[in-house]
XYZ file of C-alpha atoms in Angstrom:
624
model
C 0.000 0.000 0.000
C 1.429 3.408 -0.981
C 1.987 6.172 1.551
C -0.816 8.326 0.163
C -3.282 5.500 0.725
C -2.342 5.123 4.399
C -5.066 7.261 5.886
C -7.151 6.832 9.033
C -10.342 5.165 7.877
C -12.332 6.696 10.722
C -12.119 10.121 9.006
C -13.088 9.126 5.474
C -15.513 6.942 3.574
C -15.084 5.031 0.326
C -18.783 4.059 0.157
C -18.065 0.383 0.874
C -15.160 0.224 -1.524
C -16.971 1.951 -4.401
C -15.083 5.278 -4.369
C -11.695 5.333 -6.068
C -10.743 8.790 -7.332
C -7.694 10.930 -8.018
C -7.072 14.643 -8.464
C -6.537 15.061 -12.210
C -6.136 18.820 -12.674
C -5.851 22.066 -10.708
C -6.842 25.040 -12.852
C -6.037 28.583 -11.658
C -9.030 30.898 -12.038
C -8.402 34.552 -12.858
C -10.162 37.069 -10.593
C -12.859 39.189 -12.239
C -12.562 42.874 -11.347
C -14.503 44.241 -14.329
C -17.493 45.224 -12.214
C -18.290 45.904 -8.573
C -20.997 43.227 -8.750
C -19.203 40.769 -11.020
C -19.382 38.055 -8.361
C -16.438 36.127 -7.023
C -14.795 32.890 -8.010
C -12.506 30.492 -6.203
C -8.798 30.823 -6.985
C -8.618 27.225 -8.226
C -10.966 24.825 -9.978
C -10.032 21.233 -9.172
C -11.016 18.315 -11.439
C -11.404 14.848 -9.930
C -11.773 11.583 -11.860
C -13.458 8.616 -10.180
C -13.843 5.007 -11.320
C -17.443 4.354 -12.340
C -19.860 2.476 -10.104
C -23.583 2.691 -10.622
C -24.347 2.913 -6.892
C -21.698 5.566 -6.393
C -23.348 7.978 -8.841
C -26.501 7.920 -6.711
C -24.586 8.654 -3.498
C -22.173 11.402 -4.535
C -23.663 14.881 -4.063
C -22.674 18.500 -4.509
C -21.702 19.953 -1.159
C -19.812 16.906 0.090
C -16.315 17.543 1.411
C -13.222 15.810 0.081
C -9.576 15.847 1.184
C -6.458 15.573 -0.993
C -2.822 15.350 0.213
C -0.955 18.607 -0.387
C 2.595 19.905 -0.762
C 2.821 21.160 2.830
C 2.343 17.578 3.942
C 5.417 16.693 1.849
C 7.636 19.282 3.543
C 10.552 18.447 5.829
C 8.834 20.143 8.744
C 5.741 17.941 8.386
C 7.857 14.814 7.980
C 9.875 15.723 11.074
C 6.767 16.084 13.231
C 4.945 13.156 11.657
C 2.218 15.476 10.383
C 0.022 14.748 7.379
C -1.867 17.523 5.644
C -4.810 17.448 3.270
C -6.372 20.269 1.281
C -10.117 20.292 1.971
C -12.532 20.986 -0.895
C -16.266 21.114 -1.485
C -17.697 19.215 -4.451
C -19.395 21.684 -6.795
C -20.446 19.381 -9.662
C -20.769 15.625 -10.247
C -21.579 13.897 -13.532
C -21.072 10.451 -15.122
C -19.209 10.235 -18.416
C -19.482 7.544 -21.143
C -16.504 7.314 -23.484
C -18.656 6.091 -26.374
C -20.906 9.150 -26.226
C -17.876 11.430 -26.467
C -17.434 10.465 -30.087
C -20.972 11.396 -31.114
C -21.093 14.574 -33.177
C -24.047 16.571 -34.485
C -22.503 16.219 -37.940
C -22.976 12.441 -37.886
C -25.900 10.777 -39.608
C -28.910 11.168 -37.258
C -29.895 7.443 -37.044
C -26.273 6.631 -36.191
C -26.331 9.198 -33.372
C -29.535 7.728 -31.964
C -28.198 4.161 -32.185
C -25.027 5.001 -30.238
C -26.895 7.029 -27.605
C -29.533 4.330 -27.018
C -26.872 1.621 -26.723
C -25.370 3.560 -23.810
C -28.459 3.022 -21.631
C -27.729 -0.624 -20.683
C -24.119 0.322 -19.883
C -25.166 2.655 -17.053
C -26.637 -0.292 -15.106
C -23.288 -2.104 -15.160
C -20.055 -1.324 -13.369
C -18.002 -1.309 -16.560
C -15.053 0.959 -15.692
C -13.506 0.498 -19.136
C -16.107 2.652 -20.873
C -17.430 4.916 -18.077
C -16.164 7.137 -15.299
C -17.413 9.795 -12.882
C -16.178 13.381 -13.188
C -16.237 15.912 -10.365
C -15.229 19.521 -9.877
C -14.321 20.777 -6.412
C -13.483 24.137 -4.856
C -10.889 24.537 -2.067
C -12.414 26.031 1.091
C -9.068 27.411 2.346
C -8.692 24.923 5.196
C -6.201 22.121 5.700
C -7.012 18.901 7.528
C -3.948 18.151 9.658
C -3.314 14.693 11.120
C -0.728 14.797 13.897
C 1.464 11.872 14.941
C -0.383 11.791 18.274
C -3.627 11.052 16.455
C -5.002 14.552 17.015
C -7.034 15.996 14.142
C -6.892 19.747 13.464
C -8.426 22.095 10.907
C -5.977 24.851 10.010
C -7.076 27.910 8.041
C -5.184 28.691 4.811
C -4.812 27.297 1.308
C -2.238 24.645 0.402
C -1.679 23.510 -3.171
C -2.866 19.882 -3.521
C -0.833 17.082 -5.085
C -2.003 16.389 -8.616
C -2.469 12.653 -9.070
C -3.022 12.054 -5.362
C -5.920 9.960 -4.182
C -9.066 11.844 -3.164
C -10.844 10.943 0.071
C -14.485 11.721 0.870
C -14.844 12.990 4.431
C -17.389 10.802 6.230
C -20.530 11.755 8.150
C -18.980 11.510 11.602
C -16.084 13.777 10.662
C -18.365 16.285 8.938
C -20.501 16.406 12.080
C -17.384 17.052 14.177
C -16.108 19.723 11.757
C -19.283 21.772 11.684
C -20.746 21.187 15.134
C -18.184 20.391 17.837
C -17.014 23.974 18.387
C -20.507 25.445 18.122
C -22.105 22.927 20.505
C -19.434 23.724 23.082
C -20.149 27.453 22.684
C -23.906 27.095 23.175
C -23.569 24.452 25.910
C -25.519 21.715 24.107
C -24.106 18.385 25.301
C -26.889 15.958 24.396
C -26.003 13.180 21.954
C -29.376 12.890 20.208
C -30.829 15.221 17.581
C -34.458 16.233 17.107
C -36.482 18.687 14.988
C -38.368 19.687 18.164
C -37.176 23.267 18.901
C -37.662 22.793 22.649
C -35.367 19.778 22.760
C -32.692 20.704 20.239
C -31.272 24.106 19.147
C -30.265 22.785 15.718
C -31.136 24.838 12.622
C -31.822 21.768 10.501
C -29.828 19.005 8.843
C -27.033 18.982 6.280
C -27.998 18.281 2.671
C -25.234 15.696 2.521
C -25.268 11.873 2.459
C -28.992 12.171 1.724
C -29.178 8.523 0.633
C -28.300 7.550 4.184
C -30.964 7.035 6.837
C -28.821 8.978 9.315
C -29.034 12.774 9.177
C -26.310 15.198 10.253
C -27.670 18.129 12.309
C -26.309 21.636 11.815
C -25.898 24.138 14.673
C -25.036 27.828 14.801
C -23.775 29.914 17.690
C -27.027 31.669 18.595
C -25.381 34.489 20.539
C -23.041 35.377 17.666
C -25.833 34.937 15.135
C -27.775 37.726 16.858
C -24.960 40.029 17.845
C -23.231 40.081 14.463
C -26.398 40.252 12.350
C -27.605 37.846 9.674
C -29.543 37.832 6.428
C -32.096 35.523 4.802
C -32.454 35.791 1.028
C -34.795 33.788 -1.167
C -37.393 34.195 -3.875
C -41.111 34.193 -2.994
C -42.140 30.792 -1.637
C -38.603 29.798 -0.647
C -39.463 29.577 3.053
C -37.945 32.768 4.518
C -40.650 33.216 7.150
C -40.620 29.492 7.926
C -36.867 29.544 8.557
C -37.009 32.750 10.607
C -39.823 31.531 12.856
C -37.841 28.378 13.641
C -34.704 30.409 14.384
C -36.769 32.589 16.726
C -37.973 29.505 18.603
C -34.388 28.337 19.083
C -33.421 31.760 20.406
C -36.321 31.822 22.851
C -35.924 28.244 24.102
C -32.109 28.028 24.141
C -30.931 31.470 25.233
C -31.536 32.904 28.674
C -32.908 36.351 27.949
C -32.585 37.244 24.242
C -35.428 39.511 23.105
C -36.886 39.656 19.589
C -38.610 42.668 17.996
C -40.346 41.770 14.710
C -41.408 44.498 12.275
C -44.071 42.337 10.652
C -45.304 44.154 7.561
C -46.831 40.926 6.183
C -48.832 40.213 9.366
C -47.820 36.544 9.417
C -45.668 35.948 12.497
C -48.606 36.100 14.924
C -49.630 32.737 13.454
C -46.195 31.342 12.595
C -45.264 31.728 16.290
C -48.713 31.061 17.751
C -47.326 28.256 19.931
C -44.825 30.682 21.485
C -47.376 33.474 21.956
C -49.731 30.987 23.655
C -47.101 29.881 26.160
C -47.773 31.643 29.511
C -44.122 31.139 30.480
C -42.959 33.366 27.614
C -44.095 37.000 28.079
C -44.785 38.522 24.679
C -46.807 41.201 22.948
C -48.497 41.487 19.548
C -49.111 45.096 18.481
C -51.687 45.512 15.711
C -52.287 48.498 13.464
C -55.912 48.811 14.602
C -57.693 47.570 17.704
C -59.140 44.049 17.466
C -62.323 44.031 19.528
C -62.629 40.233 19.576
C -60.844 37.049 18.569
C -62.609 36.920 15.197
C -61.333 40.360 14.200
C -57.849 39.411 15.333
C -57.888 36.190 13.288
C -59.020 38.069 10.166
C -56.084 40.490 10.441
C -53.501 37.678 10.471
C -52.101 36.046 7.326
C -51.847 32.242 7.498
C -49.867 29.824 5.297
C -51.859 28.306 2.463
C -52.257 24.908 4.154
C -53.874 26.550 7.194
C -56.156 29.088 5.528
C -59.359 27.078 5.956
C -58.297 25.116 9.004
C -60.663 25.632 11.972
C -57.866 24.520 14.298
C -55.820 27.502 13.133
C -58.684 29.815 14.094
C -58.820 28.142 17.509
C -55.084 28.676 18.013
C -55.370 32.391 17.181
C -58.322 32.683 19.534
C -56.152 31.191 22.268
C -53.457 33.814 21.559
C -56.012 36.630 21.718
C -57.512 35.385 24.976
C -54.064 35.140 26.568
C -54.005 38.953 26.764
C -50.923 39.301 24.559
C -52.669 41.344 21.840
C -52.860 45.144 21.822
C -52.725 47.903 19.181
C -50.662 50.936 18.270
C -51.777 54.264 19.626
C -50.991 56.373 16.561
C -50.589 60.048 17.545
C -53.389 62.239 16.183
C -50.769 64.942 15.783
C -47.206 64.160 14.782
C -44.875 64.793 17.710
C -42.311 67.441 16.643
C -38.788 66.020 16.501
C -35.381 67.341 15.560
C -35.502 65.168 12.462
C -38.660 66.940 11.372
C -37.017 70.347 11.873
C -33.972 69.311 9.837
C -36.212 67.996 7.071
C -38.136 71.296 6.961
C -34.899 73.289 6.700
C -33.664 70.992 3.916
C -36.953 71.406 2.060
C -36.830 75.195 2.388
C -33.249 75.227 1.067
C -34.117 73.217 -2.034
C -36.966 75.648 -2.817
C -34.863 78.841 -2.610
C -34.650 80.644 -5.996
C -31.198 80.848 -7.576
C -31.239 84.649 -7.395
C -31.727 84.668 -3.590
C -28.365 83.485 -2.155
C -28.937 85.393 1.069
C -31.939 83.170 1.781
C -29.597 80.159 1.799
C -27.274 81.990 4.176
C -30.199 82.619 6.541
C -31.197 78.942 6.446
C -27.592 77.887 6.965
C -27.394 80.003 10.129
C -30.637 78.488 11.427
C -29.348 74.991 10.630
C -26.146 75.616 12.596
C -28.185 76.694 15.604
C -30.192 73.414 15.489
C -27.183 71.125 15.025
C -25.204 72.929 17.730
C -28.110 72.475 20.173
C -28.330 68.752 19.327
C -24.583 68.273 19.770
C -24.411 70.152 23.069
C -27.324 68.162 24.503
C -26.375 64.772 22.966
C -29.622 64.540 20.995
C -30.530 62.683 17.792
C -33.042 63.255 15.013
C -35.595 61.033 16.727
C -35.659 63.086 19.944
C -38.668 65.280 20.682
C -38.350 69.041 20.866
C -38.364 70.819 24.217
C -39.928 74.179 25.016
C -36.475 75.614 25.752
C -35.289 74.610 22.292
C -38.396 76.013 20.596
C -37.844 79.383 22.295
C -34.215 79.464 21.129
C -35.157 78.176 17.679
C -37.882 80.793 17.240
C -35.506 83.578 18.250
C -32.663 82.337 15.996
C -35.000 82.021 12.968
C -36.345 85.554 13.366
C -32.867 86.990 13.802
C -31.569 85.187 10.723
C -34.276 86.439 8.330
C -33.792 89.967 9.659
C -29.993 89.789 9.438
C -30.030 88.674 5.806
C -32.908 90.988 4.793
C -35.345 88.250 3.734
C -38.408 89.768 2.067
C -41.307 89.848 4.549
C -43.700 88.407 1.989
C -41.450 85.433 1.237
C -42.358 81.935 2.401
C -39.084 81.735 4.322
C -39.983 84.810 6.357
C -43.438 83.437 7.177
C -41.919 80.115 8.237
C -39.222 81.727 10.391
C -41.716 83.969 12.205
C -44.086 81.108 13.141
C -41.703 78.623 14.832
C -43.310 79.269 18.216
C -46.383 77.356 16.951
C -44.413 74.148 17.536
C -45.373 74.472 21.218
C -49.051 74.107 20.310
C -48.240 71.019 18.216
C -46.431 69.517 21.201
C -49.423 70.105 23.475
C -51.872 68.539 20.973
C -49.658 65.462 20.670
C -49.364 65.201 24.455
C -53.139 65.292 24.983
C -53.889 62.676 22.290
C -54.281 59.862 24.801
C -56.185 56.593 24.380
C -55.754 52.886 24.987
C -53.170 50.833 23.155
C -49.424 51.363 23.219
C -47.163 54.160 22.038
C -43.542 54.028 20.918
C -42.608 55.026 24.448
C -44.456 51.949 25.737
C -42.649 49.727 23.231
C -39.311 51.145 24.376
C -40.228 50.161 27.944
C -40.921 46.608 26.715
C -37.302 46.339 25.600
C -36.324 46.591 29.254
C -39.307 44.643 30.537
C -40.115 40.915 30.775
C -41.342 40.564 27.158
C -39.259 38.113 25.111
C -41.016 38.765 21.776
C -42.617 41.991 20.553
C -44.343 41.523 17.196
C -45.395 44.817 15.572
C -47.878 43.614 12.967
C -48.833 46.434 10.569
C -49.555 46.594 6.849
C -48.997 50.382 6.634
C -45.299 50.789 5.739
C -45.184 54.501 6.619
C -46.342 53.908 10.195
C -44.001 50.949 10.593
C -41.024 52.922 9.268
C -41.716 55.718 11.742
C -41.687 53.161 14.563
C -38.438 51.671 13.233
C -36.736 55.082 13.247
C -37.868 55.993 16.749
C -37.490 52.565 18.351
C -34.015 51.697 17.030
C -32.765 55.190 17.856
C -34.103 54.981 21.403
C -32.566 51.527 21.938
C -29.138 52.692 20.768
C -29.209 55.851 22.883
C -30.226 53.947 26.002
C -27.510 51.314 25.577
C -24.830 53.940 24.918
C -25.758 56.020 27.955
C -25.924 53.026 30.284
C -23.067 51.007 28.726
C -25.270 47.894 28.589
C -24.914 44.894 26.293
C -27.523 42.588 27.860
C -30.063 41.345 27.231
C -29.406 40.882 23.551
C -32.151 42.310 21.335
C -32.737 41.123 17.777
C -34.552 43.533 15.434
C -36.207 41.701 12.537
C -36.744 43.426 9.184
C -38.723 41.027 6.990
C -39.566 42.321 3.507
C -36.473 44.471 4.038
C -36.906 46.344 0.747
C -39.654 48.309 2.539
C -37.132 49.581 5.102
C -33.675 49.754 3.509
C -33.955 50.319 -0.265
C -30.830 51.207 -2.229
C -32.280 54.557 -3.302
C -34.607 56.544 -1.051
C -35.622 60.042 -0.023
C -37.577 61.590 2.848
C -38.907 59.271 5.546
C -37.761 56.174 3.655
C -34.197 57.505 3.588
C -34.343 58.266 7.329
C -35.558 54.727 7.983
C -32.723 53.239 5.926
C -30.209 55.425 7.775
C -31.666 54.371 11.135
C -31.299 50.660 10.303
C -27.766 51.236 8.990
C -26.855 53.037 12.213
C -28.300 50.168 14.247
C -26.283 47.519 12.399
C -23.070 49.565 12.375
C -23.114 50.372 16.076
C -25.477 47.826 17.601
C -23.150 44.863 18.003
C -21.102 46.847 20.553
C -24.227 47.139 22.682
C -25.900 43.750 22.226
C -28.297 44.944 19.508
C -28.559 42.704 16.448
C -30.480 42.751 13.195
C -31.807 40.299 10.635
C -32.473 41.328 7.027
C -34.864 39.133 4.997
C -35.879 39.835 1.416
C -36.537 38.307 -1.997
C -34.610 40.997 -3.931
C -31.212 41.574 -2.378
C -30.171 43.778 -5.313
C -32.637 46.484 -4.205
C -31.153 46.920 -0.727
C -28.814 49.477 0.831
C -25.409 47.893 0.170
C -23.835 49.588 3.198
C -26.205 47.569 5.367
C -25.465 44.318 3.535
C -21.780 44.671 4.418
C -22.668 44.527 8.134
C -24.064 40.970 7.954
C -21.775 38.203 9.234
C -24.078 35.223 8.609
C -26.436 34.554 5.758
C -28.910 31.958 4.489
C -29.461 31.889 0.722
C -32.349 30.048 -0.894
C -33.422 30.087 -4.528
C -32.613 33.396 -6.233
C -33.682 33.024 -9.895
C -32.274 36.375 -11.047
C -28.536 36.177 -11.854
C -27.925 39.718 -10.623
C -29.147 38.830 -7.127
C -26.734 35.883 -7.007
C -23.808 38.011 -8.153
C -24.563 40.545 -5.406
C -24.490 37.731 -2.818
C -21.289 36.359 -4.351
C -19.576 39.745 -4.267
C -20.830 40.721 -0.807
C -19.974 37.441 0.941
C -17.147 36.006 -1.201
C -18.960 32.849 -2.245
C -18.155 31.215 -5.548
C -20.912 31.607 -8.150
C -20.789 27.916 -9.042
C -21.766 27.135 -5.444
C -24.553 29.724 -5.472
C -25.943 28.366 -8.737
C -26.672 25.116 -6.907
C -29.390 26.953 -4.976
C -31.475 27.095 -8.184
C -32.204 23.399 -7.632
C -33.323 23.874 -4.030
C -36.860 23.000 -2.948
C -38.502 25.305 -0.372
C -36.784 24.947 2.972
C -33.282 24.281 1.622
C -30.550 26.869 2.123
C -26.923 27.678 1.576
C -25.550 28.698 4.978
C -22.274 30.537 5.473
C -20.934 32.650 8.303
C -17.814 34.576 9.207
C -18.330 33.873 12.896
C -21.343 31.727 13.903
C -20.599 28.314 12.301
C -17.982 25.635 12.881
C -15.901 26.667 9.847
C -15.649 30.381 9.140
C -16.861 31.499 5.719
C -17.326 27.959 4.397
C -20.660 27.466 2.604
C -22.761 24.425 3.423
C -26.099 23.213 2.075
C -28.773 22.601 4.717
C -32.390 21.516 4.949
C -34.095 23.643 7.614
C -36.551 22.130 10.048
C -40.155 22.829 9.062
C -41.930 25.379 11.246
C -45.305 24.156 10.024
C -44.697 20.767 11.665
C -44.358 22.549 15.023
C -47.572 24.487 14.346
C -49.498 21.322 13.438
C -48.404 19.684 16.658
C -49.511 22.785 18.579
C -52.915 22.915 16.852
C -53.983 19.499 18.084
C -54.468 20.497 21.745
C -55.670 23.961 20.660
C -58.794 22.482 19.082
C -59.583 20.031 21.864
């Protein structure tokens, strides 16, 4: 037996003697810098040739990991320490090849083509290695598998050039489980040996889409604390299962973290049902905030969107009734008069500036002086755009505006003069907003919930303008409070589903302020225990500055090539790997993370646990 064949069998599998492959070629791939969104490619494309076996073709899958001896393992240093090193790769494509079919050309007589092609069919059911083989392409993941003389196994980050002609070894299920899960399970404190789709029993995300012909499934875990703190994204086309995946992740966070809070900006009004088992649990304080008051359970049920399989299910209605009767449901007390804020003042000044005629430069100078007064006040008092105005500020603001229009001789009949001489009316607006009291909850009440016992706050509203206003005020308040008090616990996860409604790539006015507020949250939040999740079907439409803040992402089917290239460029994932997602059924995902998985920035295909199975189990006692 040659040296390269002497490998520990406990790490690899040859599929009961069926796998016999070698590394045939290593092709350098030139980087593509022609466009910002050109996507990224691996530095090398590795070609593997495997002896044909009909059973083997059914078992080999894209996403499996293989190991090939490399040049560092041949070095004197490695030989001295008895170390063996393998370059680890992920299989990107697998296909069988028939030598006879290679000679068929479109220029040949058509009946001859058909005869040769049809004669190949019986060959596939044999194990004739003289006429058939299996071809594979693989992409290095920039990790080496190191086998020490002591028997210790280590994964070492960095690329090593593999030995062309060396035997290829498929990493087995047990080793894959150890690679992806051992470090993460230690971090989250999960020591149980079994695995289960039940979110209460097991914090797993799902199972690996690997060795799918086997009856044994490999679970996949993520570090829940890092997942929240360093932000994550979920991207998939309509029907790909974004909400299903998110609701299951939320259950894991609630059941397997001590005090993590979740704030859901639910513009689709679907999470009240998708998490109905959690909202019905008296041990988990939570709150559902509707756009309008629901006077009874029937009105509440009508306002909630249910998955297609539950639309006409009476048990679903019973479950929502149980949620309503638990006292968790309230509604948003929308102010009858908009509360004046510094952001509103700045917007007014900006609007006045854009409307100044070109022949009135002194008007711009007057507005510039007023603007400096406002920004100086905010800086001196450590205030943000979301903060409400005070009477002391309004007095100073009114005086500064009048002085500015007089100093720069603004015409008394001009709109700017009228605006500057009526700033004291902001006091009346403040009083009207203060007296607009009713039942329900205000933004101030929601802010209190962030420090209260509530684990989940679901703000379920179809009106995007109202929801954006809440996003701006709530995220700003959370950041200010954490900064002033130097707190990082409890962790709070802000959920932006249908993210294109909150953080579009191009925006003005309130939409721009909302996008800026979310960007500020993700840029600064991780220092204070505030995390964010971005979920959307069109990643190309989002604020790219925000996308760069995400450290973990789940990618489902994205039919549009441009969306895939944006993911590839943003997260350094090879396009050939991303193209595999086009074959995914709903509930399957490509998962990669810089910080929350067992191998940093290594993509893996997973099948997420189905949230609807948890709901069905919950509905049985709900209807009895």
